[in-house]
PDB file of C-alpha atoms in Angstrom:
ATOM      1  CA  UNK G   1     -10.068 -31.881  83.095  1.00 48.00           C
ATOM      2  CA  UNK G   2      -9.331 -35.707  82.335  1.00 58.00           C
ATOM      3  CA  UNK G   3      -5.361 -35.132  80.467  1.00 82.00           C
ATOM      4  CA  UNK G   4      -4.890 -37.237  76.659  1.00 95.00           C
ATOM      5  CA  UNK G   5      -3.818 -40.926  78.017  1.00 97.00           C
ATOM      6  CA  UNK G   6       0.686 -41.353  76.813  1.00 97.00           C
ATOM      7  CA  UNK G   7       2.382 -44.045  77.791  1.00 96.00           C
ATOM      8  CA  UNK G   8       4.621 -43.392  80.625  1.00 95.00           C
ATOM      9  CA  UNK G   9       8.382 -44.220  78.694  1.00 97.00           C
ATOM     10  CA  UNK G  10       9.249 -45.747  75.553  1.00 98.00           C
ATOM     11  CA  UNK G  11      13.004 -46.622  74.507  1.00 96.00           C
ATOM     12  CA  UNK G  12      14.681 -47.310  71.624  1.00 96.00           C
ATOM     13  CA  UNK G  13      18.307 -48.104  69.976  1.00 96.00           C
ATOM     14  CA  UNK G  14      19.873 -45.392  67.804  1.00 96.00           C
ATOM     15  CA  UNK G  15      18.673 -45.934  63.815  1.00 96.00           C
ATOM     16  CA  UNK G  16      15.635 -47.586  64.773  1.00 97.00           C
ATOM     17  CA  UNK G  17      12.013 -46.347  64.674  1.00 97.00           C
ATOM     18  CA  UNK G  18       9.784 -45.265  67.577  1.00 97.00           C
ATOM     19  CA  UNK G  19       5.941 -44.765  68.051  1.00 98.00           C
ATOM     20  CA  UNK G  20       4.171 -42.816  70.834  1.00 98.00           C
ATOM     21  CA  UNK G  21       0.677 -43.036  70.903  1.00 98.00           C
ATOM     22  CA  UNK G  22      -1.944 -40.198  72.274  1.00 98.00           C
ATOM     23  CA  UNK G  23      -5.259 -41.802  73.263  1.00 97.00           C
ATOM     24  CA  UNK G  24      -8.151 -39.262  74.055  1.00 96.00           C
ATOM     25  CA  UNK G  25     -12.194 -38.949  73.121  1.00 94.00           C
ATOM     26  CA  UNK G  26     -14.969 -38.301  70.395  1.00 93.00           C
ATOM     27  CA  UNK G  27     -14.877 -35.098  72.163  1.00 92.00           C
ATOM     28  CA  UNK G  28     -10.998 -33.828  71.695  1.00 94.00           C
ATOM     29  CA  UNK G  29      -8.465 -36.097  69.922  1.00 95.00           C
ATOM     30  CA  UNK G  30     -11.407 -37.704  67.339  1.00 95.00           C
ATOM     31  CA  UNK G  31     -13.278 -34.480  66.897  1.00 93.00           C
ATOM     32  CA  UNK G  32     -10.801 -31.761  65.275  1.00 93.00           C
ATOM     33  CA  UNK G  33      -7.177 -31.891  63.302  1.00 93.00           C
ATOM     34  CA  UNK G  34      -5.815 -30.068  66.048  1.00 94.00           C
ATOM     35  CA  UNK G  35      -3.342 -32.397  67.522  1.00 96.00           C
ATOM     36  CA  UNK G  36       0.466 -31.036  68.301  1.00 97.00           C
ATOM     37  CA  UNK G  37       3.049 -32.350  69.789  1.00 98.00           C
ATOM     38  CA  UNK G  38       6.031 -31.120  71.392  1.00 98.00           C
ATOM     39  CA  UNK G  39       9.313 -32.115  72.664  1.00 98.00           C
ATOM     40  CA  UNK G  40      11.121 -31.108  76.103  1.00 98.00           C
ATOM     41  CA  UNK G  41      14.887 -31.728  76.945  1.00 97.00           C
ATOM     42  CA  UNK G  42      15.237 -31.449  80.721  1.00 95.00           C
ATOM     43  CA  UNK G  43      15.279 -27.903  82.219  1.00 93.00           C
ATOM     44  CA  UNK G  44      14.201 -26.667  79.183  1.00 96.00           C
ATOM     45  CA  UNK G  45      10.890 -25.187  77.727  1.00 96.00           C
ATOM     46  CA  UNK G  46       8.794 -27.439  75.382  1.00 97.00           C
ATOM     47  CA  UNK G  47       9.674 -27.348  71.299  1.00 97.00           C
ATOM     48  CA  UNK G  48       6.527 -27.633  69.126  1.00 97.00           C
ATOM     49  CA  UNK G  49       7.275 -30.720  66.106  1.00 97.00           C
ATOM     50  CA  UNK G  50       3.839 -31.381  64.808  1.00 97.00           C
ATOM     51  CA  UNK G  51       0.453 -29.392  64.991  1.00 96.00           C
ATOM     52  CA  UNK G  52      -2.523 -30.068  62.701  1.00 95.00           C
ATOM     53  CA  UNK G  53      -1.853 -33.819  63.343  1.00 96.00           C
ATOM     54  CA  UNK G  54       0.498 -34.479  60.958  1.00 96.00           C
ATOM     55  CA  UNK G  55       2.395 -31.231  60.133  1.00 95.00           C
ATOM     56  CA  UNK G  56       5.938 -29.961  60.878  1.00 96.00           C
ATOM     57  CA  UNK G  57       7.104 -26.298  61.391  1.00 94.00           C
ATOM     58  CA  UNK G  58       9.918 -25.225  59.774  1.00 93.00           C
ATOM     59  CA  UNK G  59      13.022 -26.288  60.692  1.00 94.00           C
ATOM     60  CA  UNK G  60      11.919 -29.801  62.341  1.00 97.00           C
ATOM     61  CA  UNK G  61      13.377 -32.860  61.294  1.00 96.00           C
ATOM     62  CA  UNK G  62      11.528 -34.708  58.673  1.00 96.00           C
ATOM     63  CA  UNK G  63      12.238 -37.802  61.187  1.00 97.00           C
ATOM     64  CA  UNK G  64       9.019 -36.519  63.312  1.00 98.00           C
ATOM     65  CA  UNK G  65       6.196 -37.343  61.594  1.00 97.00           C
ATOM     66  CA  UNK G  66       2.206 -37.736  63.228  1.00 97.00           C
ATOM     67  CA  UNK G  67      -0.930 -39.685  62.668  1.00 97.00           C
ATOM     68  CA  UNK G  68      -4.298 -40.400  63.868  1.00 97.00           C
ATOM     69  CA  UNK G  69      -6.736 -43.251  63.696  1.00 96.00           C
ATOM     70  CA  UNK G  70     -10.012 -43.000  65.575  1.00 96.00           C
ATOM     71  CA  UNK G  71      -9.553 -40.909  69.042  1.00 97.00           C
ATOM     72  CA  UNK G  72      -5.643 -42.137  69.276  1.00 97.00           C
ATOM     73  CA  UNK G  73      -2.867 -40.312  68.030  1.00 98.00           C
ATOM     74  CA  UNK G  74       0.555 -41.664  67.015  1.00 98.00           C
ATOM     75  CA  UNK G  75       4.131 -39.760  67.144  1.00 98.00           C
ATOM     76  CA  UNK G  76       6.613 -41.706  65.223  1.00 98.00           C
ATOM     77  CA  UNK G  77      10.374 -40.605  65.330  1.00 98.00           C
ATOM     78  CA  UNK G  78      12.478 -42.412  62.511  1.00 97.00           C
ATOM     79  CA  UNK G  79      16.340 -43.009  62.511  1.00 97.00           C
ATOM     80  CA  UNK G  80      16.730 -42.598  66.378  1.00 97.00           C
ATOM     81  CA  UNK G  81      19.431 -40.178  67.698  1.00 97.00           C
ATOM     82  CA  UNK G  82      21.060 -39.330  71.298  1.00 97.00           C
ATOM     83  CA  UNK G  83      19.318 -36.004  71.032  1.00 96.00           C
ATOM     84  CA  UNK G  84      15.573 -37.238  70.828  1.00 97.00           C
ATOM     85  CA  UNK G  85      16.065 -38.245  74.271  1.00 97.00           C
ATOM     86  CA  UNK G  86      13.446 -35.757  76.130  1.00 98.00           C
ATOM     87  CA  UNK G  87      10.191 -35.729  76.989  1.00 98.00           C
ATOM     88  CA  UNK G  88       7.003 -35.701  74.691  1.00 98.00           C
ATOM     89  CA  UNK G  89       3.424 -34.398  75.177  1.00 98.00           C
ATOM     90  CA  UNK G  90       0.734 -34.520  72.732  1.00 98.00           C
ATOM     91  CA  UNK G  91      -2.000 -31.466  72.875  1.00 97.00           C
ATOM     92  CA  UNK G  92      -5.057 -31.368  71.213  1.00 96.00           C
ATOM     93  CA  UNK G  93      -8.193 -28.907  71.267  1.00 94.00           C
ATOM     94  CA  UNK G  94     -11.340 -29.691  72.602  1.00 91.00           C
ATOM     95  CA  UNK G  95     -14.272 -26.890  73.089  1.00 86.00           C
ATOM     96  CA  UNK G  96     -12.521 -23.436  73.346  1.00 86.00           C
ATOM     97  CA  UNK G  97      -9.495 -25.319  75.890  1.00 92.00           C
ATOM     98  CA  UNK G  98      -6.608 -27.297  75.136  1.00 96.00           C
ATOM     99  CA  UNK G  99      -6.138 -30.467  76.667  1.00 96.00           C
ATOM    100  CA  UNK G 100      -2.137 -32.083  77.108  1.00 97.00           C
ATOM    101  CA  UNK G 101      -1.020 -36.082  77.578  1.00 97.00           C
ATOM    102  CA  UNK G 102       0.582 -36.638  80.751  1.00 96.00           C
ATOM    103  CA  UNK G 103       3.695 -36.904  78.783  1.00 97.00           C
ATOM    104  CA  UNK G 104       6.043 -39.919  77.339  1.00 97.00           C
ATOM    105  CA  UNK G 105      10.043 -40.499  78.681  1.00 98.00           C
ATOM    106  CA  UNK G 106      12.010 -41.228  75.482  1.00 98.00           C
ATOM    107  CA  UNK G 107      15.467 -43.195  76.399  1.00 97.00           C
ATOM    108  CA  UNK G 108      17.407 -44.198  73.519  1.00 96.00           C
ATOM    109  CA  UNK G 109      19.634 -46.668  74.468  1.00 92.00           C
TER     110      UNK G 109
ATOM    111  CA  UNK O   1      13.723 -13.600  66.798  1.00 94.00           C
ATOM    112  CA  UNK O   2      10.786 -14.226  68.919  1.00 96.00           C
ATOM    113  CA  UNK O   3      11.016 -13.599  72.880  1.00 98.00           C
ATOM    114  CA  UNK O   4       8.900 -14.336  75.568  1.00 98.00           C
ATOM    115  CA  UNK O   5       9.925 -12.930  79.164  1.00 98.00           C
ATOM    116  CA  UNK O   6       7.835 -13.731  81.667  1.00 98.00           C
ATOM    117  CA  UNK O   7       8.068 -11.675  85.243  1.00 97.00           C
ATOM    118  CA  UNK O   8       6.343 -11.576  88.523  1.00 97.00           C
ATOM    119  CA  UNK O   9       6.742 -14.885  89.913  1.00 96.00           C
ATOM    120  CA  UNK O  10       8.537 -16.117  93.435  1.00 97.00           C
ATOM    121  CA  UNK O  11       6.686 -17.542  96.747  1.00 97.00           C
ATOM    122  CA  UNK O  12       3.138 -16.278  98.061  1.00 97.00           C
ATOM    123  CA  UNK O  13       1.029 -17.525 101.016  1.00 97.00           C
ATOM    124  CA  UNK O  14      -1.889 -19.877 100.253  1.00 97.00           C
ATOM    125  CA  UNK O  15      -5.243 -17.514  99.700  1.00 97.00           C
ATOM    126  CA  UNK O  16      -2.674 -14.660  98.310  1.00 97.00           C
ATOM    127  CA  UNK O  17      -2.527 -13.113  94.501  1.00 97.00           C
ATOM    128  CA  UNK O  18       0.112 -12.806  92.092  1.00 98.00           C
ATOM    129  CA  UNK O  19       0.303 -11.381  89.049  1.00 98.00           C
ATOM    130  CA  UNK O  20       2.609 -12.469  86.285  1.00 98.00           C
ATOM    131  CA  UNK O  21       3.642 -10.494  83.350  1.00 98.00           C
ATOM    132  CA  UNK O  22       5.165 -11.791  80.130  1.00 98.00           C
ATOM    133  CA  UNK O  23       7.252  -9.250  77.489  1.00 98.00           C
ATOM    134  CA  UNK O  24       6.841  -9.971  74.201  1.00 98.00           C
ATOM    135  CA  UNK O  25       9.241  -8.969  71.407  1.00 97.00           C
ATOM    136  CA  UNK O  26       9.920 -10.530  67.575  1.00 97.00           C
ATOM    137  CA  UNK O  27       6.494 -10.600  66.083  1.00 96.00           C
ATOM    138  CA  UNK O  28       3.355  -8.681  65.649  1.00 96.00           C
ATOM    139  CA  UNK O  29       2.191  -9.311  69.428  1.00 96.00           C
ATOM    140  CA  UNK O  30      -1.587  -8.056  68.300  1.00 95.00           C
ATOM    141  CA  UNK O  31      -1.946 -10.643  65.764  1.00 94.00           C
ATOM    142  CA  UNK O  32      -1.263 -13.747  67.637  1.00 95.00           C
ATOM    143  CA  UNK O  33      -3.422 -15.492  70.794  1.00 95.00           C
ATOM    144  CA  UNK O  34      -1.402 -16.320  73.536  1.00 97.00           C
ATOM    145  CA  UNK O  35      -1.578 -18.748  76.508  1.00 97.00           C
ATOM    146  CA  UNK O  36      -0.563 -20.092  79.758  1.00 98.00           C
ATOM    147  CA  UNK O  37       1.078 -23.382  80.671  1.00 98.00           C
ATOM    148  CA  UNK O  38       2.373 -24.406  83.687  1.00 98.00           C
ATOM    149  CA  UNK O  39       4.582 -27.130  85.013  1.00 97.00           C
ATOM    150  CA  UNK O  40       4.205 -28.558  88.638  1.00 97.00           C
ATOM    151  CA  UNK O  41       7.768 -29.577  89.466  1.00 95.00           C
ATOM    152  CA  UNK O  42       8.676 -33.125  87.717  1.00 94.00           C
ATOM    153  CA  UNK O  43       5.092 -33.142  86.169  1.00 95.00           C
ATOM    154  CA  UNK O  44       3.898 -32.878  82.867  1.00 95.00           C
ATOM    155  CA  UNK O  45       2.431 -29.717  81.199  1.00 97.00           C
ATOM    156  CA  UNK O  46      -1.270 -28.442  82.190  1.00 97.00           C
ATOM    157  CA  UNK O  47      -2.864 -25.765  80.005  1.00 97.00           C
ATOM    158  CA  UNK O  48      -4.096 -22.579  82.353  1.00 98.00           C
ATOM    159  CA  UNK O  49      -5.538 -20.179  79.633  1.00 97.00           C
ATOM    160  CA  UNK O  50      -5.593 -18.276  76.105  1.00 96.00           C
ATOM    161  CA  UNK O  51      -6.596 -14.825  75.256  1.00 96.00           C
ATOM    162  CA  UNK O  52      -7.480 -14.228  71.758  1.00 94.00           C
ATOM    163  CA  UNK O  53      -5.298 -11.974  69.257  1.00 94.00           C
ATOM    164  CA  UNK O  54      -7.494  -9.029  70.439  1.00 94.00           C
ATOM    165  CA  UNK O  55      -8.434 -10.095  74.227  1.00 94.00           C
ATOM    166  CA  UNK O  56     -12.155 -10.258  73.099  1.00 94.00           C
ATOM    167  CA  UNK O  57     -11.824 -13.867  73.837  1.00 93.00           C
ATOM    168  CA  UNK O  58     -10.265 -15.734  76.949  1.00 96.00           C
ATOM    169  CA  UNK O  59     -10.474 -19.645  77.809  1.00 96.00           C
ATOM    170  CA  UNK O  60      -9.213 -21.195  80.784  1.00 97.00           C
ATOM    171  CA  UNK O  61      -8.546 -24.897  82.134  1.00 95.00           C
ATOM    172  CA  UNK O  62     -10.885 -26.174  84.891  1.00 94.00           C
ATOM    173  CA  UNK O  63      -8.636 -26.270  87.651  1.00 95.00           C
ATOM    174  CA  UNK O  64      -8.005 -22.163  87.291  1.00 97.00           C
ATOM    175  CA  UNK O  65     -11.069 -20.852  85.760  1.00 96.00           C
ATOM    176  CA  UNK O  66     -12.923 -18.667  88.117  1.00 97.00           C
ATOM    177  CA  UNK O  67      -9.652 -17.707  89.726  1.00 98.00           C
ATOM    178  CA  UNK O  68      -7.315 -16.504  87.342  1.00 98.00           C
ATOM    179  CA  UNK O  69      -7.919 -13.539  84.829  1.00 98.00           C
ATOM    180  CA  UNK O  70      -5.703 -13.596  81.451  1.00 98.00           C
ATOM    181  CA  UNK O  71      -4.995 -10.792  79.805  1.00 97.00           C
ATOM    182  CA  UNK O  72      -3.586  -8.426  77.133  1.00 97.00           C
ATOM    183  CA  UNK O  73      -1.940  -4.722  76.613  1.00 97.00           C
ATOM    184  CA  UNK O  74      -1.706  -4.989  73.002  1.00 97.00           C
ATOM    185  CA  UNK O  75      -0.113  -1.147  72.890  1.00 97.00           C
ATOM    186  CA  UNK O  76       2.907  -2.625  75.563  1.00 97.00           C
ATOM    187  CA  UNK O  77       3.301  -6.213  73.703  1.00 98.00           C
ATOM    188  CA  UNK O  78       2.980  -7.598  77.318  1.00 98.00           C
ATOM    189  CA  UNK O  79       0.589 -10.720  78.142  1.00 98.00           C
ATOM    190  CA  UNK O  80      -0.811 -11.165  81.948  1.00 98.00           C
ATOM    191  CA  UNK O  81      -1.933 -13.558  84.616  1.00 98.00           C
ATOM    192  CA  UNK O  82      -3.802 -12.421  87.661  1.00 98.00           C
ATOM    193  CA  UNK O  83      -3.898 -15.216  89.916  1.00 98.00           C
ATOM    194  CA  UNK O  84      -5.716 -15.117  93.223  1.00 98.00           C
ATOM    195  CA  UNK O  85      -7.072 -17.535  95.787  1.00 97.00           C
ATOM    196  CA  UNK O  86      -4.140 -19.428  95.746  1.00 98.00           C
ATOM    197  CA  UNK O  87      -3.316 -23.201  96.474  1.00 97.00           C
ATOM    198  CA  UNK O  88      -0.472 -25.219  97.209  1.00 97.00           C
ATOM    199  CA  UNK O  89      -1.880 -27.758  94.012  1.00 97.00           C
ATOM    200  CA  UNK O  90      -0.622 -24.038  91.884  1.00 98.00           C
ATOM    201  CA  UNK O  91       2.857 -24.644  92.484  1.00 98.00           C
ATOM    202  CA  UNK O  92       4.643 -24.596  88.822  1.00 98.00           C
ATOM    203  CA  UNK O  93       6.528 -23.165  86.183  1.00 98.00           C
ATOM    204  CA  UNK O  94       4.624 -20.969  84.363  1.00 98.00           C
ATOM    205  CA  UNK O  95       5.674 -20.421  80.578  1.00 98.00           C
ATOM    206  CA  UNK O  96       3.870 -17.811  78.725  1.00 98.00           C
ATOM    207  CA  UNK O  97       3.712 -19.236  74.852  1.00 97.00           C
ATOM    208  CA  UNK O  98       2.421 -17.494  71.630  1.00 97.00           C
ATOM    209  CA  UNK O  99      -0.041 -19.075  69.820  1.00 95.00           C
ATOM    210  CA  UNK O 100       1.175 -20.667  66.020  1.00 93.00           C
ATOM    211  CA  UNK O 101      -1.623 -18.655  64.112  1.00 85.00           C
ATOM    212  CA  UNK O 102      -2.322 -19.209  60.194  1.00 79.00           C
ATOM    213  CA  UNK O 103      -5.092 -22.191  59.762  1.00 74.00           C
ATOM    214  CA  UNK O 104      -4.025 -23.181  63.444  1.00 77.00           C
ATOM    215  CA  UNK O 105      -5.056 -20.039  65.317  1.00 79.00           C
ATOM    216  CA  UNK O 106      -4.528 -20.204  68.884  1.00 85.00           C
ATOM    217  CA  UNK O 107      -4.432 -23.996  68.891  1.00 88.00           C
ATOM    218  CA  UNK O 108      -0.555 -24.865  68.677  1.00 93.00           C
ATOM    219  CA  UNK O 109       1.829 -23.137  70.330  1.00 95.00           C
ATOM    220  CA  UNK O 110       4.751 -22.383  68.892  1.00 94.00           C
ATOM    221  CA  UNK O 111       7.142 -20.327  71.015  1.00 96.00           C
ATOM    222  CA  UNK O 112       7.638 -20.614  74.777  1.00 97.00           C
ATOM    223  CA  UNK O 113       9.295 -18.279  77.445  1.00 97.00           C
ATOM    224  CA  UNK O 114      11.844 -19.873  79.904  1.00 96.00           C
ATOM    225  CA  UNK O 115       9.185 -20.485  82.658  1.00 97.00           C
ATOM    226  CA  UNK O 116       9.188 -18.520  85.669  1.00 98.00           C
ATOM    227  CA  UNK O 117       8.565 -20.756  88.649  1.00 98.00           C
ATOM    228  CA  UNK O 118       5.530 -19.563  91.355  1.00 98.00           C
ATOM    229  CA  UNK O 119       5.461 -21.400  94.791  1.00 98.00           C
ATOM    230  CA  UNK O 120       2.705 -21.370  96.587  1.00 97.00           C
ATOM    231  CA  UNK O 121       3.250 -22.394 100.637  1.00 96.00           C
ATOM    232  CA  UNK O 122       3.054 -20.427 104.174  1.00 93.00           C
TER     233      UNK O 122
END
């Protein structure tokens, strides 16, 4: 099962803005509102901070925010802190699995 | 608050079977689907499989299907994961994680166990 296409790392200063993107198909990331994305410090399991797209649970920061355009995806985090250094995946649905990015490395600087 | 305790896990030959076991407590276990993920070490996540709220209905990633079973005892709040045939390539963390439910379904997840790790060499 081919994996949704993240870039590999991304970095950014503290107060400034951030986008990952999420690249998939017709078939997953273009076909249903069922993108998520979650957020993993090391040696610890994955938070969820958008699902539907462009929604956050309860209790995220309103800094997290999502998108999509065509079969690509977008994470943006605003007003960059230490703590959103981690790791981010974006998940979306496609025919009765779920399919994950390979994940992005988020240094902030 | 929601828990997820997964069980089961350590080292097995290639061509063995394990079974994991995941304890669920904080929510209405029977109304939720639950899944799966794993974790090869310094890799990114993989999806393995979902069981419906009921266990009527069960999905699994192409790399496990035909080779592990998911499952449910809705009356013990406890999810499962036979795994047999083995491989070295099934070396991970496995997190059990509950599914977020309302318009969602089974589609985001919303609440992950700590991982319990399975290693898979002779």
């Amino acid at each position: 099962q081919s994996a949704l296409t993240q870039p590999a790392s991304v970095s950014g200063s503290p107060g400034q803005s951030i986008t990952i993107s999420c690249t998939g198909t017709n078939s997953d990331v273009g076909a249903y509102n069922y993108v998520s994305w979650y957020q993993q410090h090391p040696g610890k399991a994955p938070n969820l901070i958008i699902y539907d797209v462009s929604n956050r649970p309860s209790g995220v920061s309103n800094r997290f925010s999502g998108s999509r355009s065509g079969n690509t995806a977008s994470l943006t985090i605003s007003r960059l802190q230490a703590e959103d250094e981690a790791d981010y995946y974006c998940s979306s649905y496609t025919t009765t699995r779920l399919v994950f990015g390979g994940g992005t490395k988020l240094t902030v600087l | 608050q929601v828990q997820l305790v997964e069980s089961g896990g350590g080292v097995v030959q290639p061509g063995r079977s394990l079974r994991l076991s995941c304890a669920a407590s904080g929510f209405t276990f029977s109304n939720y689907g639950m899944h799966w993920v794993r974790q090869a070490p310094g890799k990114g996540l993989e999806w393995v499989a979902v069981t419906s709220y009921d266990g009527s209905n069960k999905y699994y990633g192409e790399s496990v299907k035909g080779r592990f079973t998911i499952s449910r005892d809705n009356s013990k709040n406890t999810l499962f994961l036979q795994m047999n045939s083995l491989r070295a390539e099934d070396t991970a963390v496995y997190y059990c994680a509950k599914g977020f439910g309302g318009s969602s379904g089974w589609v985001a997840i919303d609440h992950w166990g700590q991982g319990i790790l399975v290693t898979v060499s002779s």
